[in-house]
PDB file of C-alpha atoms in Angstrom:
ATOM      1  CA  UNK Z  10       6.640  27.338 -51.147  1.00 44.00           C
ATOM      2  CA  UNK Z  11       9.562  26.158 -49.918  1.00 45.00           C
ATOM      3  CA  UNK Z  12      10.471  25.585 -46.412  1.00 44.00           C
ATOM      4  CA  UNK Z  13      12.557  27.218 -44.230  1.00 40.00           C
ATOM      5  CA  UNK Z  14      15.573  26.337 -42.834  1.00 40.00           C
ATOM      6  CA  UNK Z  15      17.246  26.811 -38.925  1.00 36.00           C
ATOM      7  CA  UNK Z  16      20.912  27.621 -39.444  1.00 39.00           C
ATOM      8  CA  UNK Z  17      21.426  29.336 -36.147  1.00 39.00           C
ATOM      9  CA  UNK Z  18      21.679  26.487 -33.005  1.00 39.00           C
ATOM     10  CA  UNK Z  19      18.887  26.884 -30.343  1.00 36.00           C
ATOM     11  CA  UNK Z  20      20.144  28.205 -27.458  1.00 40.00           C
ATOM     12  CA  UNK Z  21      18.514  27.701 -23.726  1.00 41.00           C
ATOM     13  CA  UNK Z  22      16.961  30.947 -22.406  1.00 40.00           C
ATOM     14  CA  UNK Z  23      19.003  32.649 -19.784  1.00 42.00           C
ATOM     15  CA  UNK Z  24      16.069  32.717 -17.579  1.00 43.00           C
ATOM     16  CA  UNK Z  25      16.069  29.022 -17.218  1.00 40.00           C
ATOM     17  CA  UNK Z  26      19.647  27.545 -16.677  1.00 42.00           C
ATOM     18  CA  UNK Z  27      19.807  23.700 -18.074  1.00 39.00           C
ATOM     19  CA  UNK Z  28      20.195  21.295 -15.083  1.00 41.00           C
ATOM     20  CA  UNK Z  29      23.328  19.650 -14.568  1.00 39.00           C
ATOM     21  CA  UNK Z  30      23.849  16.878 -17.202  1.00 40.00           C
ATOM     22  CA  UNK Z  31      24.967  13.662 -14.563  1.00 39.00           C
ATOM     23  CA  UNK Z  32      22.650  15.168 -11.776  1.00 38.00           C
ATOM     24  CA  UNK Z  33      21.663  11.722  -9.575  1.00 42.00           C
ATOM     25  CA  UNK Z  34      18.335  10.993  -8.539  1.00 50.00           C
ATOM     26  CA  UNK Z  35      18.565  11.985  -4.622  1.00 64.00           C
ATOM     27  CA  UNK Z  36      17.828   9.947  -2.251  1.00 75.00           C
ATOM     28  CA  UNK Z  37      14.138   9.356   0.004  1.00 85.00           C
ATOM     29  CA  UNK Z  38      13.096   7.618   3.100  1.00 94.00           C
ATOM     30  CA  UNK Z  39      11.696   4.107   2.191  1.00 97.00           C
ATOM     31  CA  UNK Z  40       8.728   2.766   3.140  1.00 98.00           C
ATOM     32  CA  UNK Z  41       7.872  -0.464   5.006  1.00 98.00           C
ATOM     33  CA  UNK Z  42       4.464  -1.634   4.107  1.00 98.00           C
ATOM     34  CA  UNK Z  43       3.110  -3.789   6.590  1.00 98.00           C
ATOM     35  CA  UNK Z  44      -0.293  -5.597   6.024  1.00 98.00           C
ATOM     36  CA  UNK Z  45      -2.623  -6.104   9.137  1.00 98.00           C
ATOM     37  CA  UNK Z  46      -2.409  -9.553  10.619  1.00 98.00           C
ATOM     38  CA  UNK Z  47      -4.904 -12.114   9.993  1.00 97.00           C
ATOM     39  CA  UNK Z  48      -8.511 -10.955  10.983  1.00 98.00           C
ATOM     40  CA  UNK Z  49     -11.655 -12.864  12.229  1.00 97.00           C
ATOM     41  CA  UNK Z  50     -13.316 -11.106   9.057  1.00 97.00           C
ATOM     42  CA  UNK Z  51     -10.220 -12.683   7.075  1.00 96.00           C
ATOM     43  CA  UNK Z  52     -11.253 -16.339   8.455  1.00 95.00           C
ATOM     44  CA  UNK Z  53     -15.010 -15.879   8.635  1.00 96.00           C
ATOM     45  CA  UNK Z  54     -14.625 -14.903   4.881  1.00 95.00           C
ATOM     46  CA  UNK Z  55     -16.120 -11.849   5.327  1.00 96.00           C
ATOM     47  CA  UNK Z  56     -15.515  -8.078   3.589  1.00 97.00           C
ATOM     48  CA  UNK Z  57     -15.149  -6.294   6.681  1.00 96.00           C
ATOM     49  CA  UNK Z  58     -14.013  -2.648   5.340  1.00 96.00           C
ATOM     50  CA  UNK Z  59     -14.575  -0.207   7.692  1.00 97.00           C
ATOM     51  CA  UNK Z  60     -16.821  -2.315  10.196  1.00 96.00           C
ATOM     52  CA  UNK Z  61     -15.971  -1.501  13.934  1.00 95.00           C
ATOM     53  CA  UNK Z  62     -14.649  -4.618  16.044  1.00 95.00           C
ATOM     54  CA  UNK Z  63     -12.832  -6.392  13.601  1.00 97.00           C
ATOM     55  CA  UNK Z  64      -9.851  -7.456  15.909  1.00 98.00           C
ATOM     56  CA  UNK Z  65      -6.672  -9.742  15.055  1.00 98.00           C
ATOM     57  CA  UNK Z  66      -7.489 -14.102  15.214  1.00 98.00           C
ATOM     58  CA  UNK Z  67      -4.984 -16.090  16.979  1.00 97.00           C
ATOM     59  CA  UNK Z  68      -2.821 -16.323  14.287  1.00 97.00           C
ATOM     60  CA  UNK Z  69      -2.759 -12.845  13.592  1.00 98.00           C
ATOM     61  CA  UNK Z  70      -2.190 -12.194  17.086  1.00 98.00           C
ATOM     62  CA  UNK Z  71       0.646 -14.514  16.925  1.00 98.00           C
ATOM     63  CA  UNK Z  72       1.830 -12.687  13.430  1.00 97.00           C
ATOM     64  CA  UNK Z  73       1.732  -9.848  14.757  1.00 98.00           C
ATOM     65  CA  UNK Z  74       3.819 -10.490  18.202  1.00 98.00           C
ATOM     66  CA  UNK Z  75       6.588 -11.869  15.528  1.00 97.00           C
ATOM     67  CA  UNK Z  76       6.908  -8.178  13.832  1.00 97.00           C
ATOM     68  CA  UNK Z  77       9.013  -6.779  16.102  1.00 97.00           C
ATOM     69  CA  UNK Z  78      11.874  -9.531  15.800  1.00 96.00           C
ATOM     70  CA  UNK Z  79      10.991  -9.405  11.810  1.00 96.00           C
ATOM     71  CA  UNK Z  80      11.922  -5.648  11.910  1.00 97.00           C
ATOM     72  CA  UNK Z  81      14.265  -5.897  14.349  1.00 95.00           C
ATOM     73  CA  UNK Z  82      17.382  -4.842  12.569  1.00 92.00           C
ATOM     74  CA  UNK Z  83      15.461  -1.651  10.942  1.00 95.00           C
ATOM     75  CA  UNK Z  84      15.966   2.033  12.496  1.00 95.00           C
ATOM     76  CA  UNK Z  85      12.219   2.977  12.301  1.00 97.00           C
ATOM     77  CA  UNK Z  86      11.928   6.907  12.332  1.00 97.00           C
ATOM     78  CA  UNK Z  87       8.112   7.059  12.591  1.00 98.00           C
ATOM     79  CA  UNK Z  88       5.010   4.746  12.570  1.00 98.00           C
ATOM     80  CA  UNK Z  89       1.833   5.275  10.639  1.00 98.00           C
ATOM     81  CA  UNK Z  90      -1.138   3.510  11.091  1.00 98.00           C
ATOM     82  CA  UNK Z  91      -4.576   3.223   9.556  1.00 98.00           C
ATOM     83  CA  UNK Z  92      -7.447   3.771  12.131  1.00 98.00           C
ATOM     84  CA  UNK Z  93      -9.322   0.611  12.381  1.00 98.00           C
ATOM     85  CA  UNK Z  94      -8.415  -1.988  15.093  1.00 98.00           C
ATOM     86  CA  UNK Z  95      -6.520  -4.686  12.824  1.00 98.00           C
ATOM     87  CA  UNK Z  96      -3.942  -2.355  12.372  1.00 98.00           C
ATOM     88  CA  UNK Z  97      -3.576  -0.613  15.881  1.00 98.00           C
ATOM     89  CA  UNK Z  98      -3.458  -4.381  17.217  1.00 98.00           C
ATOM     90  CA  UNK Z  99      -0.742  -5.121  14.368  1.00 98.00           C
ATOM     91  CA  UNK Z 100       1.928  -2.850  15.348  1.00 98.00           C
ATOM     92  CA  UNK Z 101       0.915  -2.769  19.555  1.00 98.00           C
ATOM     93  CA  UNK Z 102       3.891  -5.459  20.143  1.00 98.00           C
ATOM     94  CA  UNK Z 103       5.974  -3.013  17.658  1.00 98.00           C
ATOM     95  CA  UNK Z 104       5.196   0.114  19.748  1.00 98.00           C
ATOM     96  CA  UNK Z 105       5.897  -1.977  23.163  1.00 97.00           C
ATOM     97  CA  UNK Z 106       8.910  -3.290  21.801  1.00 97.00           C
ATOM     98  CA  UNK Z 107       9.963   0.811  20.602  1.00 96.00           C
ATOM     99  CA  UNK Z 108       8.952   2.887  23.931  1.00 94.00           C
ATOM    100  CA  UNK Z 109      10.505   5.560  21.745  1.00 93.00           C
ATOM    101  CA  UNK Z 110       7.901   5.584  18.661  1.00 95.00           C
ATOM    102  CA  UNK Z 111       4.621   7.459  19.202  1.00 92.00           C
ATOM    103  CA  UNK Z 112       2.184   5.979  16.148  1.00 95.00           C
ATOM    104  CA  UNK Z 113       0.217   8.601  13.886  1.00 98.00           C
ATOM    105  CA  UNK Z 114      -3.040   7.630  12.462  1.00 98.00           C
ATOM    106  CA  UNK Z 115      -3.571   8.664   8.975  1.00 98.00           C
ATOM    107  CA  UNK Z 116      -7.236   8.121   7.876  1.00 98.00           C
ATOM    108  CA  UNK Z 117      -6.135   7.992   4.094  1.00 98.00           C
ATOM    109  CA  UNK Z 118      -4.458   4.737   4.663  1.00 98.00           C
ATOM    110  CA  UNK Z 119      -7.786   2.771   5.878  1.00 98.00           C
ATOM    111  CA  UNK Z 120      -8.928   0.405   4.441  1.00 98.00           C
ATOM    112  CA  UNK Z 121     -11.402   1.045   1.089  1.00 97.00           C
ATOM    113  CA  UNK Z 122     -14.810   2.278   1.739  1.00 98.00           C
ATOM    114  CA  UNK Z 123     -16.977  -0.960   0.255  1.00 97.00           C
ATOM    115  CA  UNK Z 124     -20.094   1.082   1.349  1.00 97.00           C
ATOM    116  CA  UNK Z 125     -23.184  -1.380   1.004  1.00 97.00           C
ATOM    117  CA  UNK Z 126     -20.556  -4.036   0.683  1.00 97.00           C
ATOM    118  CA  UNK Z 127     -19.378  -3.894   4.082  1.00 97.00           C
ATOM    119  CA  UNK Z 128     -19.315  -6.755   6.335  1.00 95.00           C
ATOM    120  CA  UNK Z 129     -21.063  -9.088   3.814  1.00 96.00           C
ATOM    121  CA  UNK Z 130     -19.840 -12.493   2.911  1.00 96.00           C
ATOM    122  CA  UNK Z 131     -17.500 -12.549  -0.258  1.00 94.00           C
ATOM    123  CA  UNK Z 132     -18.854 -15.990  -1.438  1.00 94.00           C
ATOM    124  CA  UNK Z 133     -22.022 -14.284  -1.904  1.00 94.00           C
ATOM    125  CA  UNK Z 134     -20.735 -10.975  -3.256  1.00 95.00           C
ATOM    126  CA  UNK Z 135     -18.945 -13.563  -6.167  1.00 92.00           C
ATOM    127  CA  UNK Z 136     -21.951 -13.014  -7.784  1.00 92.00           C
ATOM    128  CA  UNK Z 137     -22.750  -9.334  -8.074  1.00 95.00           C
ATOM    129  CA  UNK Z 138     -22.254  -7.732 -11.784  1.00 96.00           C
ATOM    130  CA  UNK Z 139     -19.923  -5.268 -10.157  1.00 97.00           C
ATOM    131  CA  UNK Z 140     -17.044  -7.879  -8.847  1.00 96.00           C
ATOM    132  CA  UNK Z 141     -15.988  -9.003 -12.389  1.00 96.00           C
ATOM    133  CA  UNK Z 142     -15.526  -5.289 -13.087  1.00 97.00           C
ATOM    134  CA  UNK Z 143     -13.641  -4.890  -9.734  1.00 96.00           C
ATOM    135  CA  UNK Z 144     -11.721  -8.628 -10.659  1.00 95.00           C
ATOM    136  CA  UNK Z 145     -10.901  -6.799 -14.585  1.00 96.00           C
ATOM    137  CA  UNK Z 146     -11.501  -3.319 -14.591  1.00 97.00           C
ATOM    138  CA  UNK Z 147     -11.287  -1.834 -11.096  1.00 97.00           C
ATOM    139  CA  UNK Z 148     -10.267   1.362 -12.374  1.00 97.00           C
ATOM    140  CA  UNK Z 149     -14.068   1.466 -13.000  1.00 98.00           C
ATOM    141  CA  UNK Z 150     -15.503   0.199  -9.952  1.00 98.00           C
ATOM    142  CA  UNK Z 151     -17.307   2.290  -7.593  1.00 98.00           C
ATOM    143  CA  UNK Z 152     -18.937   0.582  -4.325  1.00 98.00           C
ATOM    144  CA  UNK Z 153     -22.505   1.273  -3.946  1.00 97.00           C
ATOM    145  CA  UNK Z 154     -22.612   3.608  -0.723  1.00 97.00           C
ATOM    146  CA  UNK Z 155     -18.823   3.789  -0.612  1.00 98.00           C
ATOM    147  CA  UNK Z 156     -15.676   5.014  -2.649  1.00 98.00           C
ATOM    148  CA  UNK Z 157     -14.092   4.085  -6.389  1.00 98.00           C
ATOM    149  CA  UNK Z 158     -10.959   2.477  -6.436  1.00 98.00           C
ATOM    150  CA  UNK Z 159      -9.883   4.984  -7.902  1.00 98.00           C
ATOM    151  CA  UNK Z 160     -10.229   7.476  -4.966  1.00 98.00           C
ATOM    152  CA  UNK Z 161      -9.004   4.745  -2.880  1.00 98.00           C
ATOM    153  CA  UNK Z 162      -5.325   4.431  -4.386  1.00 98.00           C
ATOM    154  CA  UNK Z 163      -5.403   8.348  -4.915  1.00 98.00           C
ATOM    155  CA  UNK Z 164      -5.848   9.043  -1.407  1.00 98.00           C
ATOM    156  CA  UNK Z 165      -3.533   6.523  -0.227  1.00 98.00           C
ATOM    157  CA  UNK Z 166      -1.242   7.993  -2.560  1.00 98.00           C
ATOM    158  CA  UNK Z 167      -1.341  11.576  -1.266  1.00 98.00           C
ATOM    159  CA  UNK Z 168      -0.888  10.176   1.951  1.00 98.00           C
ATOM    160  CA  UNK Z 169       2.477   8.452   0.771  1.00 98.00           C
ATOM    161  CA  UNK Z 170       3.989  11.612  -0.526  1.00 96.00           C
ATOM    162  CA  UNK Z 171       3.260  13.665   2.144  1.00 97.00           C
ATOM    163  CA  UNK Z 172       4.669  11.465   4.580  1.00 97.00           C
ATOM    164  CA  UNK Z 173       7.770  10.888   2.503  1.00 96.00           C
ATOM    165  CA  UNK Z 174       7.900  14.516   2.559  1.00 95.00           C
ATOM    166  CA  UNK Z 175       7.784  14.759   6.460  1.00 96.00           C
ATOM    167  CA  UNK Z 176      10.151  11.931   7.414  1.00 97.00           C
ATOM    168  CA  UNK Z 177      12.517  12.939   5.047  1.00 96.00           C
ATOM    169  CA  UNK Z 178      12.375  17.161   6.822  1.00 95.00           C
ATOM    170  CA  UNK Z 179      12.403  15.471  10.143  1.00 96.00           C
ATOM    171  CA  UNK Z 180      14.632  12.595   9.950  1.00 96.00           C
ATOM    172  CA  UNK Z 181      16.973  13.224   6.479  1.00 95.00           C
ATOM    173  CA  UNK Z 182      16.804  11.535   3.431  1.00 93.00           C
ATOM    174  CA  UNK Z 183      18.018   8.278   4.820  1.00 93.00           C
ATOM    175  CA  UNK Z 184      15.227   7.777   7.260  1.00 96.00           C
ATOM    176  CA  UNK Z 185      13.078   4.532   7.129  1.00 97.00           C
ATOM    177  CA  UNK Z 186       9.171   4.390   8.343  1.00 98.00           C
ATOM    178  CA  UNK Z 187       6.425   2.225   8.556  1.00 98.00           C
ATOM    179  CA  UNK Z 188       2.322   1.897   7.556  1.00 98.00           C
ATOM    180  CA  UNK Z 189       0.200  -0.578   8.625  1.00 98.00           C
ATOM    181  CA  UNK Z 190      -2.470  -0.442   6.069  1.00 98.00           C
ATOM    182  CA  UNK Z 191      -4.760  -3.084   4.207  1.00 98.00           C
ATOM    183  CA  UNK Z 192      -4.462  -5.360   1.279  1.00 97.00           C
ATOM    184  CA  UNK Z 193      -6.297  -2.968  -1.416  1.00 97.00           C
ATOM    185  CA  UNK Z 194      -4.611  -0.149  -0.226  1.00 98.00           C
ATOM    186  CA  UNK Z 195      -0.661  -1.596  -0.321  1.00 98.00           C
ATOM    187  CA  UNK Z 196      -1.512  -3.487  -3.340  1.00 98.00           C
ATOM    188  CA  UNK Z 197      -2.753  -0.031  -5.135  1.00 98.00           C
ATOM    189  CA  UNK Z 198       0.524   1.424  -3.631  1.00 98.00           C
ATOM    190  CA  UNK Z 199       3.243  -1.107  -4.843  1.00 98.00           C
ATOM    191  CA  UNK Z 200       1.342  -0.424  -8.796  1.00 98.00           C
ATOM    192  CA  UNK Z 201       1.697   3.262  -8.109  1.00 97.00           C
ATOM    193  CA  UNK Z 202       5.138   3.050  -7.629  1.00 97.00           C
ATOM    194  CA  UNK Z 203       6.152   0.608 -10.838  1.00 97.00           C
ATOM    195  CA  UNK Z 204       4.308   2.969 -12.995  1.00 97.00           C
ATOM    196  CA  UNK Z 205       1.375   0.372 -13.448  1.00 97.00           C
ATOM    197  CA  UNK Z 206      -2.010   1.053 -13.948  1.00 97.00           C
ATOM    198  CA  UNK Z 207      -4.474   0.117 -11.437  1.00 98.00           C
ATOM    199  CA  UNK Z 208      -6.265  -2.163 -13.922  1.00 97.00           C
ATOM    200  CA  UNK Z 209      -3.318  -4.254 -13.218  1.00 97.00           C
ATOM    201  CA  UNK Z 210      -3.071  -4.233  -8.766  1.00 97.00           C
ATOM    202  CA  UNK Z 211      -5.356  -7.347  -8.728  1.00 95.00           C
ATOM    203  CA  UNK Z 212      -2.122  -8.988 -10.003  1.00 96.00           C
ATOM    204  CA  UNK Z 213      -0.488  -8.488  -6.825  1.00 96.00           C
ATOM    205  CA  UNK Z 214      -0.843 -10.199  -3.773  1.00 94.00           C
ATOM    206  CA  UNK Z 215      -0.088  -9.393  -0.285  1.00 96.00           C
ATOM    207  CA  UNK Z 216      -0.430 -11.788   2.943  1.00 95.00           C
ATOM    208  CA  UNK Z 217      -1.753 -10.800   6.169  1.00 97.00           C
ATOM    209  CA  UNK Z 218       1.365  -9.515   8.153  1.00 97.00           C
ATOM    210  CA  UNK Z 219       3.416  -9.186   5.052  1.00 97.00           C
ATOM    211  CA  UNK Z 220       6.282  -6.670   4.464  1.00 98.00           C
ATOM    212  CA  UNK Z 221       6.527  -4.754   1.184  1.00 98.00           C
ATOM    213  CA  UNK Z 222       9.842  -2.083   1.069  1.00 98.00           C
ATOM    214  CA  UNK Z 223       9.532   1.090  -1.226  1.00 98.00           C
ATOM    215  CA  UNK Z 224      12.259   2.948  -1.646  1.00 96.00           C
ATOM    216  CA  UNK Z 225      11.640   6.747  -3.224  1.00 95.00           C
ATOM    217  CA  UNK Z 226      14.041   8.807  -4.769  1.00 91.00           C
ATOM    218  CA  UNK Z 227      13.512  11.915  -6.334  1.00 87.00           C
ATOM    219  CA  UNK Z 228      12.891  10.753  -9.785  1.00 90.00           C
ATOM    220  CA  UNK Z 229      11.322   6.870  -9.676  1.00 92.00           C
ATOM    221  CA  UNK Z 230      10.192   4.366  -6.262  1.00 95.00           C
ATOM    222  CA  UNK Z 231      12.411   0.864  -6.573  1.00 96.00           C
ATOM    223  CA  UNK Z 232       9.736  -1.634  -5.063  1.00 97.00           C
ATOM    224  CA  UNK Z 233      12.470  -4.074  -2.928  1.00 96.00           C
ATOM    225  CA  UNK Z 234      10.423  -6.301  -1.394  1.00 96.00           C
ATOM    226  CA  UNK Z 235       6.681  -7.534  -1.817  1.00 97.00           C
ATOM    227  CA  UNK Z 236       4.695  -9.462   0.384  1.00 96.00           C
ATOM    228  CA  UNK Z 237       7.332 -10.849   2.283  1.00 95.00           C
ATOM    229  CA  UNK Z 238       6.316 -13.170   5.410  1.00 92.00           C
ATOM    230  CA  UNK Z 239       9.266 -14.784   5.996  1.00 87.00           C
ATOM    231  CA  UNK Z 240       8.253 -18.288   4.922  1.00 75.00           C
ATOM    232  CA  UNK Z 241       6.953 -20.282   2.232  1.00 75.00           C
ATOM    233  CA  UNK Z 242       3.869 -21.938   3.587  1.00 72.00           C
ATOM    234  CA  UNK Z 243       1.152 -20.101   1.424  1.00 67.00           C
ATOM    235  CA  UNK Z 244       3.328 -21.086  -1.618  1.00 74.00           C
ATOM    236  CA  UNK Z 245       2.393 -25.147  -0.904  1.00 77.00           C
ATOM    237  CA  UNK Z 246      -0.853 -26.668  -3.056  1.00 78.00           C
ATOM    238  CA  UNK Z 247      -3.944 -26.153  -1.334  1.00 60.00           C
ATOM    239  CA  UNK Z 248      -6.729 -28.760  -1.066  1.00 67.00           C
ATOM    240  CA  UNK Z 249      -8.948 -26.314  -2.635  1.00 58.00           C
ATOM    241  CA  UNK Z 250      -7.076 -24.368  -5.654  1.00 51.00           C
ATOM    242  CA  UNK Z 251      -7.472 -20.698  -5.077  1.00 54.00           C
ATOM    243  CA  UNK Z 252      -8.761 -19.882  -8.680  1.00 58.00           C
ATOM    244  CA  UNK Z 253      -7.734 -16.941 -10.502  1.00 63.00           C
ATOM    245  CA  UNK Z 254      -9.939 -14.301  -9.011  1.00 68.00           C
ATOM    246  CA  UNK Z 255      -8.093 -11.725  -6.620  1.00 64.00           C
ATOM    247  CA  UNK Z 256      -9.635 -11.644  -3.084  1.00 67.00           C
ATOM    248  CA  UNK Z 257     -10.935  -8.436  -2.561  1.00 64.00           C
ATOM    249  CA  UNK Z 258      -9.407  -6.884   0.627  1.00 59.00           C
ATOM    250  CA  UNK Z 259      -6.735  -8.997   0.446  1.00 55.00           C
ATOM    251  CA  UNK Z 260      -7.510 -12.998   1.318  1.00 59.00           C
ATOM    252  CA  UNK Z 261      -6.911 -14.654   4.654  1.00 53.00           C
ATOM    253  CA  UNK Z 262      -3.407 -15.920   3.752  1.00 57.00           C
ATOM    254  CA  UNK Z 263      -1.934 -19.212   4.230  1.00 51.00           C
ATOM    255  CA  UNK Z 264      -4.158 -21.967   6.428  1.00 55.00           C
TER     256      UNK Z 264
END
């Protein structure tokens, strides 16, 4: 039988006008990442998660009474802030130095729930069956008594787009805001935004106190800057090479 043939041209329903041909993207608030500053869990080597106490070291004491200079020349329309005490210490100078800002905690940007993992050393966890699958396939990993990575990155996610949705009602399009988050969490963020699946985030690496810059517009997120400390130190040979495994939570940073 022999096929047949369109002759007419396909027309778009009336119901459903075509959208403009050259419409532009729109423009989105953009988001300023900002990683806790160096813990004692980070130096005692430890996986703290969501154990109470973990406060700022010296040097993330002293990282994070740089921020507000670092972020000086930003107008910050709202602050976000995970929960735990890392983070409310990491953006305290930031809040004295803003009188203006009032901080929101947001839950859904703490750190990831490591359950039975919590507060354990990660030179022992090395050898647990489940960290090569969080080192190659954490799309797969689940923490025994806590969350999957998976639920982790979603969360934070949700948490991203809702936000975006409130600065940009409350402060326009233009508006730029901050979260102080954790190392998983930004690092599952910045491969949500280039499209990259999270099989991939252990590829990315973010210092304590680092900046990362996410600008959304309405049809893709430009990542413009990742991990950014301001210097170059963590960058210089170690006496110990670092190996090729990711640090889970995020690593101490530079000695």
């Amino acid at each position: 039988m022999a096929q047949s043939t369109i002759t007419e041209p396909i027309l778009p329903s009336p119901r459903r006008p075509c959208a403009a041909p050259y419409a532009y993207p729109g423009r989105m608030p953009t988001l300023i990442l900002v990683r806790h500053g160096r813990s004692t869990a980070n130096t005692e080597g430890l996986l703290a998660g969501w154990t109470p106490g973990v406060a700022l070291d010296e040097r993330g004491a002293a990282q994070a009474a740089a921020l507000p200079g670092r972020l000086a020349g930003l107008p910050l329309s709202e602050i976000v802030t995970s929960p735990l005490q890392r983070c409310q210490e990491t953006i305290r100078p930031l809040l004295d130095a803003r009188p203006g800002l009032r901080p929101h905690t947001d839950e859904r940007i703490g750190e990831c729930h490591y359950g039975d993992w919590s507060g354990r050393k990660l030179a022992e966890l090395k050898d647990e069956p489940l960290m090569e699958v969080v080192q190659a396939h954490p799309s797969a990993a689940a923490f025994p008594g806590g969350e999957s990575m998976r639920a982790m990155q979603t969360r934070a996610a949700e948490a991203v787009r809702e936000w975006n949705a409130r600065v940009e009602r409350d402060h326009g399009p233009d508006a730029v805001y901050l979260m102080c988050s954790h190392g998983d969490i930004i690092k599952s963020l910045v491969a949500e935004a280039l499209g990259l699946h999270l099989d991939l985030f252990q590829r990315i690496s973010v210092e304590p106190c680092s900046v990362t810059a996410i600008r959304y517009t309405r049809l893709r997120p430009f990542l413009v800057r990742l991990g950014d400390t301001g210097d170059f130190a963590s960058l210089a040979p170690r006496e110990e090479p670092s190996g090729d495994e990711a640090p889970v939570g995020g690593g101490a940073g530079a000695p």
